[in-house]
Coordinates of C-alpha atoms and ligand atoms in Angstrom, one line a residue:
Chain A
M292 CA 0.0 0.0 0.0
K293 CA 1.2 3.5 -0.8
H294 CA 1.6 6.3 1.7
A295 CA -1.3 8.8 1.8
D296 CA 1.4 11.5 1.7
K297 CA 2.6 11.3 -1.9
F298 CA 5.7 13.4 -1.3
Y299 CA 6.8 11.0 1.5
E300 CA 6.1 8.0 -0.8
T301 CA 8.2 9.6 -3.5
Q302 CA 11.0 10.3 -1.0
L303 CA 11.1 6.7 0.2
N304 CA 10.9 5.4 -3.4
S305 CA 13.8 7.5 -4.4
I306 CA 16.0 6.1 -1.6
N307 CA 15.1 2.6 -2.8
E308 CA 16.0 3.6 -6.3
K309 CA 19.4 5.0 -5.2
L310 CA 20.0 1.8 -3.3
V311 CA 19.2 -0.3 -6.4
K312 CA 21.5 1.9 -8.4
M313 CA 24.3 1.6 -5.9
G314 CA 23.9 -2.2 -6.0
S315 CA 23.9 -2.5 -9.8
L316 CA 26.9 -0.3 -10.1
L317 CA 28.7 -2.4 -7.6
E318 CA 27.9 -5.6 -9.5
K319 CA 29.2 -4.0 -12.7
Q320 CA 32.4 -3.0 -10.9
F321 CA 32.8 -6.5 -9.7
T322 CA 32.5 -8.0 -13.2
S323 CA 35.0 -5.4 -14.5
A324 CA 37.5 -6.1 -11.7
L325 CA 37.4 -9.8 -12.4
E326 CA 37.9 -9.1 -16.1
V327 CA 41.0 -7.0 -15.3
L328 CA 42.2 -10.0 -13.3
D329 CA 41.8 -12.1 -16.4
T330 CA 43.1 -9.7 -19.0
R331 CA 45.3 -7.2 -17.1
D332 CA 43.5 -4.5 -19.0
E333 CA 44.8 -1.3 -17.5
Q334 CA 42.2 1.0 -19.1
L335 CA 39.4 -1.1 -17.6
A336 CA 41.2 -1.0 -14.3
Q337 CA 41.3 2.8 -14.4
K338 CA 37.6 2.8 -15.2
V339 CA 36.9 0.8 -12.1
V340 CA 38.9 3.3 -10.0
D341 CA 37.0 6.2 -11.5
N342 CA 33.5 4.6 -11.1
D343 CA 34.2 4.0 -7.4
H344 CA 33.7 7.7 -6.8
E345 CA 30.1 7.3 -8.0
I346 CA 29.5 4.6 -5.4
N347 CA 31.0 6.8 -2.7
Q348 CA 28.9 9.6 -3.9
L349 CA 25.7 7.5 -3.7
N350 CA 26.7 6.5 -0.2
H351 CA 26.8 10.1 0.9
E352 CA 23.6 11.1 -1.0
I353 CA 21.6 8.2 0.5
S354 CA 22.9 9.0 4.0
D355 CA 22.0 12.6 3.8
F356 CA 18.6 11.8 2.4
V357 CA 17.8 9.2 5.1
F358 CA 19.0 11.7 7.8
Q359 CA 16.6 14.3 6.4
I360 CA 13.6 12.0 6.3
I361 CA 14.2 10.8 9.8
A362 CA 14.3 14.4 11.0
M363 CA 11.3 15.6 8.9
R364 CA 9.0 12.5 9.0
Q365 CA 9.8 10.5 12.1
P366 CA 9.3 7.2 10.3
I367 CA 8.1 4.1 12.1
A368 CA 7.5 0.4 11.6
D369 CA 8.6 -0.9 8.2
D370 CA 9.5 2.6 7.0
L371 CA 11.9 3.0 9.9
R372 CA 13.3 -0.5 9.5
F373 CA 14.0 0.2 5.8
L374 CA 15.8 3.5 6.5
F375 CA 17.7 2.1 9.4
C376 CA 18.9 -0.9 7.4
T377 CA 19.7 1.2 4.4
I378 CA 22.0 3.4 6.4
K379 CA 23.9 0.3 7.5
I380 CA 23.8 -1.5 4.2
I381 CA 25.3 1.3 2.2
R382 CA 28.3 1.3 4.5
D383 CA 28.9 -2.3 3.6
L384 CA 28.3 -1.6 -0.1
E385 CA 30.7 1.2 -0.1
R386 CA 33.4 -0.9 1.6
I387 CA 32.8 -3.7 -1.0
G388 CA 33.3 -1.0 -3.6
D389 CA 36.7 -0.2 -2.1
H390 CA 37.8 -3.9 -2.1
I391 CA 36.7 -4.3 -5.7
T392 CA 38.7 -1.2 -6.7
S393 CA 41.8 -2.5 -4.9
I394 CA 41.4 -5.8 -6.7
A395 CA 41.3 -4.0 -10.1
K396 CA 44.4 -1.9 -9.2
K397 CA 46.4 -4.9 -7.9
A398 CA 45.4 -7.1 -10.8
T399 CA 47.3 -4.9 -13.3
R400 CA 50.5 -5.2 -11.3
V401 CA 50.6 -9.0 -11.4
S402 CA 52.9 -10.3 -14.1
K403 CA 51.4 -12.4 -16.9
N404 CA 53.8 -15.3 -16.3
I405 CA 52.4 -16.5 -13.1
P406 CA 51.1 -20.1 -13.2
S407 CA 47.6 -19.9 -14.7
E408 CA 46.1 -22.0 -11.9
F409 CA 46.5 -19.0 -9.6
T410 CA 44.6 -16.7 -11.9
E411 CA 41.9 -19.4 -12.4
K412 CA 41.6 -20.1 -8.7
L413 CA 41.3 -16.4 -7.9
L414 CA 38.8 -15.9 -10.6
N415 CA 36.7 -18.7 -9.3
L416 CA 36.9 -17.2 -5.8
G417 CA 35.9 -13.8 -7.2
K418 CA 33.0 -15.4 -9.1
Q419 CA 31.7 -17.0 -5.9
A420 CA 31.8 -13.6 -4.2
S421 CA 30.3 -11.7 -7.0
M422 CA 27.4 -14.3 -7.3
M423 CA 26.9 -14.0 -3.6
T424 CA 26.8 -10.2 -3.9
H425 CA 24.2 -10.5 -6.8
D426 CA 22.0 -12.9 -4.8
A427 CA 22.3 -10.8 -1.6
L428 CA 21.1 -7.7 -3.5
N429 CA 18.2 -9.5 -5.0
C430 CA 17.3 -10.9 -1.6
L431 CA 17.4 -7.4 -0.2
F432 CA 15.2 -5.9 -2.9
E433 CA 12.8 -8.8 -2.9
K434 CA 12.8 -9.3 0.9
R435 CA 13.1 -13.1 0.7
L436 CA 13.6 -14.3 4.2
S437 CA 14.0 -17.9 3.2
Q438 CA 17.2 -17.0 1.3
V439 CA 18.9 -14.9 3.9
A440 CA 20.6 -17.6 5.9
K441 CA 21.5 -19.6 2.8
I442 CA 23.3 -16.7 1.2
A443 CA 25.1 -15.7 4.4
K444 CA 26.3 -19.3 4.7
R445 CA 28.1 -19.1 1.4
D446 CA 30.7 -17.0 3.2
D447 CA 32.1 -20.3 4.6
L448 CA 33.0 -21.5 1.2
I449 CA 34.7 -18.2 0.3
D450 CA 36.7 -18.4 3.5
E451 CA 37.7 -22.0 2.7
L452 CA 38.7 -21.2 -0.8
H453 CA 40.6 -18.2 0.4
G454 CA 42.5 -20.3 2.9
E455 CA 43.4 -22.9 0.4
F456 CA 44.5 -20.3 -2.1
I457 CA 46.8 -18.7 0.4
S458 CA 48.5 -22.0 1.3
D459 CA 49.0 -22.8 -2.4
V460 CA 50.5 -19.4 -3.1
L461 CA 52.8 -19.6 -0.1
A462 CA 54.0 -23.1 -1.0
Y463 CA 54.8 -21.9 -4.5
M464 CA 56.5 -18.7 -3.2
K465 CA 58.8 -20.7 -0.9
K466 CA 60.3 -22.4 -4.0
H467 CA 60.3 -19.3 -6.3
D468 CA 61.9 -16.2 -4.9
D469 CA 61.1 -14.1 -7.9
F470 CA 57.5 -14.8 -7.3
I471 CA 57.3 -13.0 -4.0
P472 CA 56.0 -9.6 -5.2
D473 CA 53.3 -11.3 -7.3
S474 CA 52.4 -13.6 -4.4
L475 CA 51.8 -10.6 -2.2
S476 CA 49.4 -9.1 -4.7
L477 CA 47.6 -12.4 -5.1
I478 CA 47.3 -12.8 -1.4
Q479 CA 46.0 -9.2 -1.0
M480 CA 43.4 -9.8 -3.8
S481 CA 42.2 -13.0 -2.3
K482 CA 42.0 -11.2 1.1
A483 CA 39.9 -8.4 -0.5
I484 CA 37.5 -11.0 -2.0
E485 CA 37.3 -12.7 1.4
R486 CA 36.4 -9.4 3.0
V487 CA 33.6 -8.9 0.4
G488 CA 32.1 -12.1 1.7
D489 CA 32.1 -10.7 5.3
H490 CA 30.4 -7.5 4.2
I491 CA 27.7 -9.6 2.4
T492 CA 27.2 -11.5 5.6
N493 CA 26.6 -8.2 7.4
I494 CA 24.1 -7.2 4.8
M495 CA 22.2 -10.4 5.2
E496 CA 21.9 -9.7 8.9
E497 CA 20.4 -6.3 8.0
V498 CA 18.0 -7.9 5.6
H499 CA 16.9 -10.3 8.3
F500 CA 16.3 -7.3 10.6
L501 CA 14.5 -5.5 7.8
I502 CA 12.0 -8.3 7.4
E503 CA 11.7 -9.6 10.9
G504 CA 12.3 -6.6 13.1
Q505 CA 15.0 -8.3 15.0
Y506 CA 18.4 -9.7 14.3
S507 CA 18.8 -13.4 13.6
S508 CA 19.8 -15.3 16.7
D509 CA 22.4 -17.4 14.9
Chain B
M1117 CA 1.4 -7.6 36.4
V1118 CA -2.2 -6.8 37.5
N1119 CA -5.0 -5.7 35.3
A1120 CA -6.9 -2.6 36.4
I1121 CA -9.6 -3.1 33.8
N1122 CA -10.7 -6.1 31.9
T1123 CA -13.1 -6.0 29.0
K1124 CA -14.5 -9.2 27.4
N1125 CA -16.5 -9.7 24.3
L1126 CA -17.6 -6.1 24.2
N1127 CA -20.1 -5.1 21.6
V1128 CA -21.5 -1.7 21.3
Y1129 CA -24.4 -0.5 19.1
Y1130 CA -25.9 2.9 18.2
R1131 CA -29.4 1.8 17.3
D1132 CA -28.7 -1.0 14.8
Q1133 CA -25.3 0.3 13.9
Q1134 CA -22.5 -1.7 15.5
A1135 CA -19.6 0.5 16.6
I1136 CA -17.6 -2.0 18.6
H1137 CA -17.2 -5.7 17.5
N1138 CA -16.5 -8.2 20.1
I1139 CA -13.5 -6.6 21.7
S1140 CA -11.6 -8.2 24.6
L1141 CA -8.9 -6.0 25.9
D1142 CA -7.2 -5.7 29.3
F1143 CA -5.4 -2.8 30.9
L1144 CA -2.4 -3.2 33.1
K1145 CA -2.4 -1.3 36.4
N1146 CA 0.0 1.6 36.5
K1147 CA 0.7 1.5 32.8
V1148 CA -0.3 3.8 30.0
T1149 CA -2.2 2.2 27.2
A1150 CA -2.7 4.1 24.0
L1151 CA -5.7 3.5 21.8
I1152 CA -5.0 4.4 18.2
G1153 CA -6.9 4.1 14.9
P1154 CA -8.6 6.1 12.2
S1155 CA -11.4 8.5 13.1
G1156 CA -14.7 6.7 13.6
C1157 CA -13.1 3.4 14.4
G1158 CA -14.7 3.4 17.9
K1159 CA -12.0 4.6 20.2
S1160 CA -14.1 7.1 22.0
T1161 CA -17.1 4.7 22.1
F1162 CA -14.8 2.1 23.7
L1163 CA -13.4 4.6 26.2
R1164 CA -16.8 5.8 27.2
C1165 CA -17.9 2.2 28.0
L1166 CA -15.2 2.0 30.7
N1167 CA -16.9 4.5 33.0
R1168 CA -20.4 3.9 31.6
M1169 CA -20.5 7.3 29.9
N1170 CA -22.5 5.6 27.1
D1171 CA -25.4 5.1 29.6
V1172 CA -26.5 8.6 28.9
I1173 CA -26.7 8.1 25.2
D1174 CA -30.2 6.7 24.7
I1175 CA -29.5 4.9 21.4
C1176 CA -26.4 3.3 22.7
R1177 CA -26.4 -0.4 23.8
V1178 CA -23.4 -2.1 25.4
E1179 CA -23.0 -5.8 25.6
G1180 CA -20.2 -7.8 27.2
N1181 CA -18.2 -7.7 30.3
I1182 CA -16.2 -4.9 31.8
S1183 CA -14.6 -5.2 35.2
L1184 CA -12.7 -2.8 37.4
N1185 CA -10.3 -4.7 39.7
G1186 CA -12.2 -7.8 38.9
I1187 CA -15.7 -6.4 39.7
D1188 CA -18.3 -6.1 37.0
I1189 CA -18.9 -2.4 36.5
Y1190 CA -22.6 -3.2 35.7
S1191 CA -23.2 -5.2 38.8
K1192 CA -25.3 -3.9 41.6
E1193 CA -22.3 -3.6 43.9
I1194 CA -21.1 -0.7 41.8
E1195 CA -22.9 2.6 41.6
V1196 CA -22.3 4.8 38.6
E1197 CA -21.2 7.6 40.8
Y1198 CA -18.6 5.4 42.5
L1199 CA -17.4 4.2 39.1
R1200 CA -16.9 7.7 37.8
E1201 CA -15.0 8.5 41.0
K1202 CA -12.7 5.6 40.3
I1203 CA -12.4 6.2 36.6
G1204 CA -11.9 9.9 35.7
M1205 CA -12.0 11.3 32.3
I1206 CA -10.1 14.0 30.4
F1207 CA -11.5 15.3 27.1
Q1208 CA -10.1 16.7 23.9
K1209 CA -11.1 20.2 24.7
P1210 CA -10.3 21.3 28.2
N1211 CA -13.7 21.9 29.9
P1212 CA -13.1 23.6 33.3
F1213 CA -16.3 24.7 35.1
P1214 CA -17.0 28.4 35.0
K1215 CA -15.8 28.6 38.5
S1216 CA -12.6 29.6 40.3
I1217 CA -9.5 27.4 39.9
Y1218 CA -9.9 26.4 43.6
D1219 CA -13.5 25.4 43.1
N1220 CA -12.8 23.5 40.0
V1221 CA -10.6 21.2 42.0
A1222 CA -12.7 21.2 45.2
Y1223 CA -15.9 20.5 43.4
G1224 CA -15.5 16.7 43.2
P1225 CA -14.2 16.2 46.8
R1226 CA -17.1 18.4 48.0
I1227 CA -19.9 16.4 46.3
H1228 CA -18.3 13.2 47.3
G1229 CA -18.2 14.5 50.8
F1230 CA -14.5 13.9 51.3
T1231 CA -14.3 16.6 54.0
D1232 CA -16.0 19.7 55.3
K1233 CA -12.9 21.2 56.9
K1234 CA -11.4 24.2 55.1
E1235 CA -7.8 23.2 55.8
E1236 CA -8.3 19.6 54.6
M1237 CA -9.9 20.9 51.4
D1238 CA -7.1 23.4 50.9
L1239 CA -4.7 20.5 51.2
I1240 CA -6.6 18.3 48.7
V1241 CA -6.7 21.2 46.2
E1242 CA -3.0 21.9 46.7
T1243 CA -1.9 18.3 46.4
S1244 CA -4.1 17.8 43.3
L1245 CA -2.8 20.9 41.6
K1246 CA 0.8 19.8 42.5
K1247 CA 0.3 16.4 41.0
A1248 CA -1.1 18.0 37.9
G1249 CA 2.0 20.1 37.7
L1250 CA 0.0 23.3 37.9
F1251 CA 0.3 24.5 41.5
E1252 CA 3.4 26.8 41.1
E1253 CA 1.7 28.6 38.2
V1254 CA -1.6 29.3 39.9
K1255 CA -0.9 29.3 43.7
D1256 CA -1.3 33.1 43.9
R1257 CA -4.5 33.2 41.9
L1258 CA -6.6 30.3 43.1
E1259 CA -9.7 32.5 43.1
D1260 CA -9.3 33.4 39.4
M1261 CA -11.7 31.7 36.9
G1262 CA -10.5 28.3 35.6
T1263 CA -11.4 29.5 32.2
S1264 CA -8.9 32.4 32.4
L1265 CA -6.0 30.0 32.1
S1266 CA -4.2 29.0 28.9
G1267 CA -5.3 25.9 27.0
G1268 CA -2.5 23.8 28.4
Q1269 CA -3.1 25.0 32.0
Q1270 CA -6.9 24.4 31.6
Q1271 CA -6.1 20.8 30.6
R1272 CA -3.9 20.4 33.6
L1273 CA -6.6 21.9 35.8
C1274 CA -9.0 19.3 34.4
I1275 CA -6.4 16.6 35.3
A1276 CA -6.2 18.1 38.9
R1277 CA -9.9 18.0 39.1
A1278 CA -9.9 14.4 38.1
I1279 CA -7.2 13.5 40.5
A1280 CA -8.8 15.3 43.4
I1281 CA -11.4 12.5 43.8
K1282 CA -8.7 9.9 44.0
P1283 CA -9.4 7.8 40.9
E1284 CA -7.6 4.6 40.0
V1285 CA -7.9 5.0 36.3
I1286 CA -7.8 8.1 34.1
L1287 CA -9.3 8.0 30.6
M1288 CA -8.0 10.6 28.2
D1289 CA -9.6 11.3 24.9
E1290 CA -7.1 13.1 22.6
P1291 CA -6.1 15.4 25.6
C1292 CA -3.5 17.3 23.6
S1293 CA -5.1 17.8 20.3
A1294 CA -6.0 21.4 21.2
L1295 CA -2.6 22.2 22.6
D1296 CA 0.7 23.6 21.3
P1297 CA 3.9 21.5 21.3
I1298 CA 5.2 22.9 24.7
A1299 CA 1.8 22.4 26.5
T1300 CA 1.7 19.0 24.9
S1301 CA 5.1 17.9 26.2
I1302 CA 4.2 19.2 29.7
I1303 CA 1.0 17.0 29.6
E1304 CA 3.0 14.1 28.2
E1305 CA 5.6 14.4 31.0
L1306 CA 2.7 14.6 33.5
I1307 CA 1.2 11.4 32.1
T1308 CA 4.5 9.5 32.6
D1309 CA 4.5 10.9 36.2
L1310 CA 0.9 10.1 36.9
K1311 CA 1.2 6.4 35.9
K1312 CA 3.0 5.8 39.2
S1313 CA -0.3 6.3 40.9
Y1314 CA -2.9 5.7 38.2
T1315 CA -3.7 3.5 35.3
I1316 CA -4.0 5.6 32.2
I1317 CA -5.8 4.9 28.9
I1318 CA -5.3 7.5 26.3
V1319 CA -6.8 8.0 22.8
T1320 CA -4.4 9.8 20.5
H1321 CA -4.1 10.6 16.8
S1322 CA -0.5 11.4 17.1
M1323 CA 1.6 8.3 16.5
Q1324 CA 4.6 10.0 18.0
Q1325 CA 2.6 10.8 21.1
A1326 CA 1.5 7.2 21.5
A1327 CA 5.1 6.1 21.0
R1328 CA 6.4 8.6 23.6
V1329 CA 3.9 8.1 26.4
S1330 CA 2.5 4.6 26.3
D1331 CA 3.7 1.3 27.4
K1332 CA 1.0 -0.6 25.5
T1333 CA -0.8 0.2 22.3
A1334 CA -4.0 -1.1 20.9
F1335 CA -4.9 -0.5 17.3
F1336 CA -8.6 -0.2 16.4
H1337 CA -10.0 -0.4 12.9
L1338 CA -13.7 -0.2 11.9
G1339 CA -14.7 -1.2 15.4
N1340 CA -12.4 -4.2 15.6
L1341 CA -9.3 -4.6 17.7
I1342 CA -6.7 -5.5 15.2
E1343 CA -3.7 -5.7 17.4
E1344 CA -2.4 -4.8 20.9
G1345 CA 0.9 -5.2 22.5
D1346 CA 4.0 -3.5 23.8
T1347 CA 4.3 0.0 22.2
S1348 CA 7.9 -0.6 21.3
K1349 CA 6.9 -3.7 19.3
I1350 CA 3.9 -2.0 17.6
F1351 CA 6.0 0.9 16.4
T1352 CA 8.9 -1.1 15.1
K1353 CA 7.4 -4.4 13.9
P1354 CA 3.7 -4.7 14.3
D1355 CA 2.3 -8.2 13.6
H1356 CA -0.5 -7.0 11.3
Q1357 CA -0.2 -5.4 7.9
K1358 CA -3.2 -3.1 8.7
T1359 CA -1.4 -1.8 11.8
N1360 CA 1.7 -1.2 9.8
D1361 CA -0.2 0.6 7.1
Y1362 CA -2.1 2.8 9.5
I1363 CA 0.8 3.9 11.7
T1364 CA 3.1 4.6 8.7
G1365 CA 0.4 6.7 7.0
R1366 CA -0.6 4.4 4.2
F1367 CA -4.0 4.3 2.5
G1368 CA -6.5 1.9 4.1
Ligands
LIG1191 N1 -23.6 9.4 19.9 C1 -23.5 8.7 18.8 N2 -24.6 8.4 18.1 C2 -24.6 7.6 17.0 N3 -23.5 7.2 16.5 C3 -22.3 7.5 17.1 C4 -22.3 8.2 18.3 N4 -21.0 8.4 18.7 C5 -20.3 7.7 17.8 N5 -21.0 7.1 16.9 C6 -20.6 6.3 15.7 O1 -19.8 5.2 16.2 C7 -18.6 5.0 15.4 C8 -17.4 5.2 16.3 O2 -17.3 6.5 16.7 P1 -16.2 7.0 17.7 O3 -16.3 6.1 18.9 O4 -16.5 8.5 18.0 O5 -14.9 6.8 17.0 P2 -13.4 7.5 17.2 O6 -13.4 8.0 18.6 O7 -12.5 6.4 17.0 O8 -13.2 8.6 16.2 C9 -18.7 6.1 14.3 O9 -19.3 5.4 13.2 C10 -19.7 7.1 14.8 O10 -20.4 7.7 13.8
LIG1192 MG1 -13.0 10.0 19.2

């Protein structure tokens, strides 16, 4: 049902639209960053860096807007839960944006001669995280409670893959001195992806609160 | 937790029009309960049942059980005068008698024969005005007309008048709707103070006011009780969609 006050309705809708926009920008950024990892395309990497400003900008715009609405409208019930969660979710989205940007930057610095299995493993890890991001955003916009815990649980797989990747890289690095700088970059990228998983988990907690009015007990 | 008032299967009709549909709702002692809902949903009708104010409306018929401290308010043991003494009422528009401030407060105790000693009556008036947070403002002009006070002061005078006859429950029907924000917050603070001694049931159209002053909230819609519960729950995650839609200002 729509709010009797049309202006209020418009304000809330526009926050939702901005949130959707932030989410879809983020997904695009993620795809581009993984492409950079695959191709070492420096121009694309620069584009990712540039686009990150837009995500930061949206973060501030949404914050300001939510702040205004709270002051002017004293929202309650599902409106309040939506605004409260939005404020927390955009923080996580913004941080995910930073991690994605750092992946794109680091990817251009990794030499092309590293064993392809590392690139492949990292790409696979990145895909897991980007799919998780995609599903998390859908879950947020469609408010599907049944999906919340399942999506959050996928962070375990990311952690696991990240752990394995680090051991593989370290083992290889011990035997190849000249590989040390690249290893560092690979480890940092893997870590960045692992952090994305953590932020998605935070977001799923917020989605649970948005729908249920309380945080999940587990 | 003790209930001051219990209502069970309450049905109220104005001629053949049903205004209240089978409502069962209890009110905790020393708590503030807010009744909310769109205009015409039956809040005032329900409130008036609690001290049998509907008795005076010819076309009004009340069915069901209402008890005060476990005693049926329609039973022979309870006289209407006694009931109104125990359950006071404050209205939307402050309605002081066209008498002095002093006499407004002393009126009830006098007709109920609380005392005929001047000093005792002085004390009742003073204590009641103090409890209503009005004494300091009017102590030097107790002989002035009650109607000469500001709106907010008049409403507090009405509260003092209600308190003077030592009620257990105070019913308030939109007590702040005619008041400015400052007078409103003074009354709201007073309500929080008064609940230590009284059980308060307040009808309000302001969601913020219900959220600020009440412990419990009941949502009425078309004469039905849709939902009741802790105010903090109702205003953050109500169980019913209708409640959510109403309090957030959606069509319905
Ligand atoms: N004295 C009355 N005579 C006839 N109908 C009445 C009377 N008082 C209220 N009603 C009707 O009962 C319904 C509930 O009214 P009311 O209790 O005043 O609602 P609220 O206080 O929630 O605005 C409305 O339909 C109203 O028209
Ligand atoms: Mg009314």
